[in-house]
Coordinates of C-alpha atoms and ligand atoms in Angstrom, one line a residue:
X17 CA -117.4 -105.8 2.1
X18 CA -117.5 -107.4 5.5
X19 CA -120.2 -110.0 6.0
X20 CA -121.4 -112.1 8.9
X21 CA -123.2 -115.4 8.6
X22 CA -124.9 -117.3 11.3
X23 CA -127.4 -120.1 11.9
X24 CA -130.9 -118.9 11.2
X25 CA -132.0 -117.3 14.6
X26 CA -135.2 -117.6 16.6
X27 CA -137.1 -114.7 18.1
X28 CA -138.1 -116.0 21.6
X29 CA -140.5 -113.1 22.3
X30 CA -142.7 -111.6 19.6
X31 CA -146.0 -109.8 19.1
X32 CA -147.5 -110.2 15.7
X33 CA -151.1 -109.1 16.4
X34 CA -153.8 -110.3 14.0
X35 CA -155.7 -109.0 10.9
X36 CA -154.0 -106.3 8.7
X37 CA -151.1 -105.6 11.1
X38 CA -150.1 -109.3 11.1
X39 CA -149.6 -109.3 7.4
X40 CA -147.3 -106.3 7.5
X41 CA -145.1 -107.5 10.4
X42 CA -144.9 -111.2 9.9
X43 CA -143.0 -110.9 6.6
X44 CA -140.3 -108.9 8.4
X45 CA -139.9 -111.6 11.1
X46 CA -140.1 -114.5 8.7
X47 CA -137.2 -113.3 6.5
X48 CA -134.8 -113.4 9.3
X49 CA -136.0 -115.9 11.9
X50 CA -136.8 -119.6 11.6
X51 CA -139.3 -119.6 14.5
X52 CA -140.8 -117.2 17.1
X53 CA -142.5 -117.6 20.4
X54 CA -145.8 -115.8 19.8
X55 CA -147.3 -113.7 22.5
X56 CA -150.9 -114.3 23.4
X57 CA -152.0 -110.8 24.4
X58 CA -154.6 -110.3 21.7
X59 CA -158.0 -108.9 22.4
X60 CA -159.5 -111.1 23.6
X61 CA -156.5 -112.9 25.0
X62 CA -155.5 -116.4 23.7
X63 CA -156.3 -118.5 26.7
X64 CA -157.2 -121.9 25.3
X65 CA -155.5 -124.4 23.0
X66 CA -158.5 -124.1 20.6
X67 CA -158.0 -120.3 20.3
X68 CA -154.2 -120.7 19.9
X69 CA -154.7 -123.2 17.0
X70 CA -157.1 -120.7 15.2
X71 CA -154.5 -118.0 15.8
X72 CA -151.7 -120.2 14.5
X73 CA -153.7 -120.9 11.3
X74 CA -154.1 -117.2 10.8
X75 CA -150.3 -116.7 11.2
X76 CA -149.5 -119.6 8.8
X77 CA -151.8 -118.0 6.2
X78 CA -149.8 -114.8 6.5
X79 CA -146.3 -116.3 6.0
X80 CA -144.9 -115.4 2.6
X81 CA -144.6 -118.4 0.3
X82 CA -140.8 -118.0 -0.2
X83 CA -139.8 -118.5 3.4
X84 CA -140.2 -121.2 5.9
X85 CA -141.2 -120.0 9.4
X86 CA -142.8 -121.7 12.3
X87 CA -144.9 -119.9 14.9
X88 CA -144.5 -121.3 18.4
X89 CA -147.7 -120.6 20.3
X90 CA -148.2 -119.7 23.9
X91 CA -151.3 -119.4 26.1
X92 CA -152.2 -116.5 28.3
X93 CA -152.3 -117.5 31.9
X94 CA -155.2 -116.1 33.9
X95 CA -156.7 -116.8 37.3
X96 CA -159.5 -118.7 35.4
X97 CA -157.1 -121.0 33.6
X98 CA -158.1 -124.6 34.4
X99 CA -155.9 -127.6 35.2
X100 CA -157.6 -129.3 32.2
X101 CA -156.4 -126.5 29.8
X102 CA -152.9 -126.9 31.1
X103 CA -153.1 -130.6 30.4
X104 CA -154.5 -130.0 26.9
X105 CA -151.6 -127.5 26.3
X106 CA -149.1 -130.1 27.4
X107 CA -150.5 -132.6 25.0
X108 CA -150.6 -130.2 22.1
X109 CA -147.6 -130.2 19.8
X110 CA -148.1 -126.5 19.1
X111 CA -148.1 -124.9 22.6
X112 CA -144.7 -124.1 24.0
X113 CA -145.4 -122.1 27.1
X114 CA -147.8 -120.0 29.2
X115 CA -147.4 -116.3 29.6
X116 CA -148.1 -114.5 32.9
X117 CA -149.0 -110.8 32.8
X118 CA -149.7 -109.1 36.1
X119 CA -153.1 -107.5 35.6
X120 CA -152.8 -104.1 34.0
X121 CA -149.0 -104.3 33.4
X122 CA -149.1 -103.6 29.7
X123 CA -150.9 -103.8 26.4
X124 CA -154.1 -106.0 26.6
X125 CA -153.2 -107.3 30.1
X126 CA -156.6 -106.6 31.7
X127 CA -157.1 -110.4 31.9
X128 CA -153.8 -110.8 33.7
X129 CA -153.2 -112.1 37.2
X130 CA -154.0 -109.8 40.1
X131 CA -152.2 -111.8 42.7
X132 CA -149.5 -114.2 41.5
X133 CA -149.4 -116.0 44.9
X134 CA -153.0 -117.1 44.3
X135 CA -152.3 -119.1 41.2
X136 CA -149.7 -121.4 42.7
X137 CA -151.8 -124.5 41.8
X138 CA -151.5 -123.5 38.2
X139 CA -147.7 -123.0 38.5
X140 CA -147.5 -126.5 40.0
X141 CA -149.4 -127.9 37.0
X142 CA -147.0 -126.1 34.6
X143 CA -144.1 -127.6 36.5
X144 CA -145.6 -131.1 36.5
X145 CA -146.2 -130.9 32.7
X146 CA -142.8 -129.3 32.1
X147 CA -144.4 -126.3 30.4
X148 CA -142.3 -123.1 30.6
X149 CA -143.7 -120.1 32.3
X150 CA -142.9 -116.8 30.6
X151 CA -143.1 -113.7 32.9
X152 CA -143.8 -110.1 32.3
X153 CA -141.9 -109.3 35.5
X154 CA -143.3 -106.0 36.7
X155 CA -145.6 -105.3 39.7
X156 CA -148.5 -103.0 38.8
X157 CA -149.0 -101.2 42.1
X158 CA -149.9 -97.6 41.3
X159 CA -147.6 -96.3 44.1
X160 CA -144.6 -98.3 42.9
X161 CA -142.3 -96.1 40.8
X162 CA -142.4 -97.3 37.2
X163 CA -138.6 -97.5 37.1
X164 CA -138.7 -99.9 40.1
X165 CA -141.4 -102.3 39.0
X166 CA -139.2 -105.0 37.7
X167 CA -137.0 -105.2 40.8
X168 CA -140.1 -105.2 43.0
X169 CA -141.6 -108.1 41.0
X170 CA -138.4 -110.1 41.6
X171 CA -138.4 -109.4 45.4
X172 CA -142.1 -109.9 45.9
X173 CA -142.9 -112.8 43.6
X174 CA -140.0 -114.3 41.7
X175 CA -137.7 -115.3 44.5
X176 CA -140.6 -117.3 46.1
X177 CA -141.7 -118.8 42.8
X178 CA -138.3 -120.1 42.0
X179 CA -138.1 -121.6 45.6
X180 CA -141.5 -123.2 45.5
X181 CA -141.2 -124.6 41.9
X182 CA -137.6 -125.7 41.5
X183 CA -138.3 -127.7 38.3
X184 CA -140.5 -125.0 36.6
X185 CA -138.6 -123.6 33.6
X186 CA -139.2 -119.9 33.3
X187 CA -138.2 -117.0 31.3
X188 CA -138.0 -113.5 32.7
X189 CA -138.9 -111.7 29.5
X190 CA -137.4 -108.5 28.3
X191 CA -135.1 -107.9 31.3
X192 CA -134.2 -104.3 31.8
X193 CA -132.2 -103.9 35.0
X194 CA -129.0 -104.9 36.7
X195 CA -131.1 -106.5 39.5
X196 CA -132.9 -108.8 37.0
X197 CA -129.6 -109.8 35.3
X198 CA -128.0 -110.6 38.6
X199 CA -131.1 -112.6 39.7
X200 CA -131.1 -114.7 36.5
X201 CA -127.3 -115.2 36.7
X202 CA -127.6 -116.4 40.3
X203 CA -130.7 -118.7 39.7
X204 CA -130.7 -122.4 38.7
X205 CA -130.5 -123.4 35.1
X206 CA -134.3 -123.5 35.0
X207 CA -134.4 -119.6 34.9
X208 CA -133.5 -117.7 31.7
X209 CA -134.1 -114.3 30.3
X210 CA -134.7 -112.6 26.9
X211 CA -133.2 -109.2 26.0
X212 CA -134.7 -106.8 23.4
X213 CA -132.8 -104.7 21.0
X214 CA -134.1 -101.4 22.4
X215 CA -133.0 -102.2 25.9
X216 CA -129.5 -103.1 24.6
X217 CA -129.2 -100.0 22.4
X218 CA -130.9 -97.2 24.4
X219 CA -131.2 -95.8 27.9
X220 CA -134.1 -93.7 29.0
X221 CA -132.6 -90.5 27.6
X222 CA -133.5 -91.7 24.1
X223 CA -137.1 -91.5 25.1
X224 CA -137.1 -88.4 27.4
X225 CA -134.3 -86.1 26.5
X226 CA -134.7 -83.3 23.9
X227 CA -138.5 -83.9 23.6
X228 CA -140.6 -86.9 24.4
X229 CA -140.1 -89.7 21.8
X230 CA -143.0 -92.1 22.0
X231 CA -141.5 -94.7 19.7
X232 CA -139.0 -95.5 22.4
X233 CA -141.7 -96.1 24.9
X234 CA -142.2 -99.7 25.8
X235 CA -142.7 -101.8 28.9
X236 CA -140.8 -102.4 31.0
X237 CA -139.7 -98.8 30.3
X238 CA -136.1 -98.0 29.2
X239 CA -133.8 -97.5 32.2
X240 CA -130.6 -95.8 33.2
X241 CA -127.3 -96.3 31.4
X242 CA -125.9 -98.5 34.1
X243 CA -128.7 -101.0 33.5
X244 CA -128.2 -100.9 29.7
X245 CA -124.5 -101.7 30.2
X246 CA -125.3 -104.6 32.4
X247 CA -127.7 -106.0 29.8
X248 CA -125.1 -105.6 27.1
X249 CA -122.6 -107.5 29.2
X250 CA -125.1 -110.3 29.8
X251 CA -126.0 -110.5 26.1
X252 CA -122.4 -110.7 24.9
X253 CA -121.2 -113.0 27.8
X254 CA -122.0 -116.3 26.1
X255 CA -124.1 -117.2 29.2
X256 CA -126.8 -119.6 27.8
X257 CA -129.4 -118.1 30.2
X258 CA -129.6 -114.9 28.1
X259 CA -131.1 -115.1 24.6
X260 CA -132.8 -113.1 21.9
X261 CA -136.4 -112.0 22.3
X262 CA -137.2 -108.8 20.4
X263 CA -140.6 -108.0 22.1
X264 CA -141.3 -106.3 18.7
X265 CA -144.7 -104.8 19.5
X266 CA -146.3 -103.0 16.6
X267 CA -148.9 -100.2 17.2
X268 CA -150.3 -97.9 14.6
X269 CA -148.3 -94.6 14.6
X270 CA -151.2 -92.5 15.7
X271 CA -151.8 -94.7 18.8
X272 CA -148.2 -94.1 19.9
X273 CA -148.0 -90.4 19.0
X274 CA -150.9 -89.8 21.3
X275 CA -151.8 -88.1 24.6
X276 CA -151.9 -91.7 26.1
X277 CA -149.4 -93.5 23.8
X278 CA -149.3 -97.3 23.6
X279 CA -146.2 -99.2 24.9
X280 CA -144.2 -101.1 22.4
X281 CA -141.2 -100.7 20.0
X282 CA -141.5 -102.0 16.5
X283 CA -138.2 -103.7 15.8
X284 CA -139.1 -106.8 13.7
X285 CA -138.3 -104.9 10.4
X286 CA -134.6 -105.0 11.2
X287 CA -134.2 -107.0 14.4
X288 CA -131.1 -108.9 13.4
X289 CA -129.6 -105.8 11.9
X290 CA -130.1 -104.0 15.3
X291 CA -128.6 -106.8 17.3
X292 CA -125.7 -107.2 14.9
X293 CA -124.9 -103.5 15.1
X294 CA -124.7 -103.8 18.9
X295 CA -122.6 -106.9 19.0
X296 CA -120.3 -105.5 16.4
X297 CA -119.9 -102.2 18.4
X298 CA -119.0 -104.4 21.4
X299 CA -116.5 -106.4 19.3
X300 CA -118.5 -109.5 20.2
X301 CA -119.9 -110.8 16.9
X302 CA -118.5 -114.2 17.8
X303 CA -121.1 -114.3 20.6
X304 CA -124.1 -113.4 18.5
X305 CA -124.9 -116.8 17.1
X306 CA -125.2 -118.4 20.6
X307 CA -127.4 -115.5 21.8
X308 CA -129.6 -115.4 18.7
X309 CA -129.7 -119.0 17.3
X310 CA -128.7 -121.5 20.0
X311 CA -129.6 -120.7 23.6
X312 CA -133.3 -120.0 23.0
X313 CA -133.7 -123.2 21.0
X314 CA -131.8 -125.1 23.7
X315 CA -134.0 -123.7 26.5
X316 CA -137.2 -124.7 24.7
X317 CA -135.6 -128.0 23.8
X318 CA -136.0 -127.5 20.1
X319 CA -133.5 -128.6 17.5
X320 CA -131.3 -125.7 16.4
X321 CA -132.3 -124.3 13.0
X322 CA -130.2 -125.7 10.1
X323 CA -130.4 -122.8 7.6
X324 CA -128.1 -119.7 7.7
X325 CA -128.6 -116.0 7.3
X326 CA -126.0 -113.5 6.2
X327 CA -125.7 -109.8 7.0
X328 CA -123.4 -107.4 5.3
X329 CA -121.8 -104.3 6.8
X330 CA -123.5 -101.7 4.7
X331 CA -125.2 -98.4 5.8
X332 CA -128.9 -98.0 5.1
X333 CA -131.7 -95.7 6.3
X334 CA -134.7 -97.1 8.2
X335 CA -137.9 -95.9 6.5
X336 CA -140.2 -93.5 8.3
X337 CA -143.0 -95.9 8.1
X338 CA -143.9 -99.5 7.3
X339 CA -147.6 -99.2 6.3
X340 CA -148.9 -97.3 9.4
X341 CA -146.2 -98.5 11.8
X342 CA -143.3 -96.3 12.8
X343 CA -140.2 -98.5 13.3
X344 CA -137.6 -98.2 15.9
X345 CA -134.9 -95.7 14.7
X346 CA -137.1 -94.5 11.9
X347 CA -135.2 -92.2 9.5
X348 CA -131.9 -93.2 11.1
X349 CA -129.0 -95.2 9.7
X350 CA -128.2 -98.8 10.5
X351 CA -124.8 -100.2 9.9
X352 CA -125.7 -103.8 8.9
X353 CA -128.1 -105.2 6.3
X354 CA -129.6 -108.6 5.9
X355 CA -128.9 -110.0 2.5
Ligands
LIG31 O1 -144.0 -102.4 25.4 C1 -144.7 -103.5 25.4 N1 -145.5 -103.7 24.4 N2 -144.5 -104.3 26.4 C2 -145.3 -105.3 26.6 O2 -145.1 -106.1 27.5 C3 -146.4 -105.6 25.6 C4 -146.2 -105.0 24.3 C5 -147.4 -105.0 23.4 O3 -148.1 -106.0 23.3 O4 -147.7 -103.9 22.9
LIG32 ZN1 -143.9 -108.6 25.0

């Protein structure tokens, strides 16, 4: 049977929540990934080093004993973030980045930044301390079409941020459009991007055609096929600017199958299986290790993991539920299995 072995990968964009959900989802991530960049959009958001260390301890407690996994913590950037907190974060060995959510862009983003141009003094401090800025790159204007929000964010904010802060390392998270890919490709080496499994595998028809499918709803929302194809080409290109970030974002099933369903796809259960299927379909398995295991670590200036994982080409069916979470592709077949 065909197998594929690669250096243990890192998930450079992950939501693990806290409490009961954390226990369910973390074991899925920890069996595949050596480390993950942990998103800070809890309720209340993780805005201080002290809060992040408490959260980190909760995560460490939830890691199964049989695996070694390291959570890489981030802080939520708000208009109220102080220069002292940025300095504390820079001094902490456990804080790897700050995350910027435009206010109201997505799950638990009420504390986000209303006008990005007004926090330039904070961006200058991140640049000075060499702390990466992670971006949810969508504007939130109610009149801006939801399918155009990423592109508008680039035009309105990102072009200027890159110009004003040439040494600020930043990650445009979960890119979804041709425009975002082209922007990242054309920018300096300080600018990188993560790509999710759902944006590589599906276009918006998966969510909207033949009945509305809430488990395919995430933000930024799935786009047209032309955008998906551009993302696939970026992921399999071997360009170090593009690396793995699942954006696995668990929500209880009833909160997604709802008149006002939450945004987020749960992919952590089989993230490497999903990416491997895509890279295999594209005859690009030789490019998967760079994307999954090297480029993210290199961007964050971390040593690459030393262990390996192996997947086997074997069909299996994704369960309907993991506890009360409906996974991406629930009830459908995957072609690769982690062994
Ligand atoms: O779909 C999403 N879900 N996008 C995000 O940016 C946040 C995430 C979540 O936390 O649920
Ligand atoms: Zn996210």
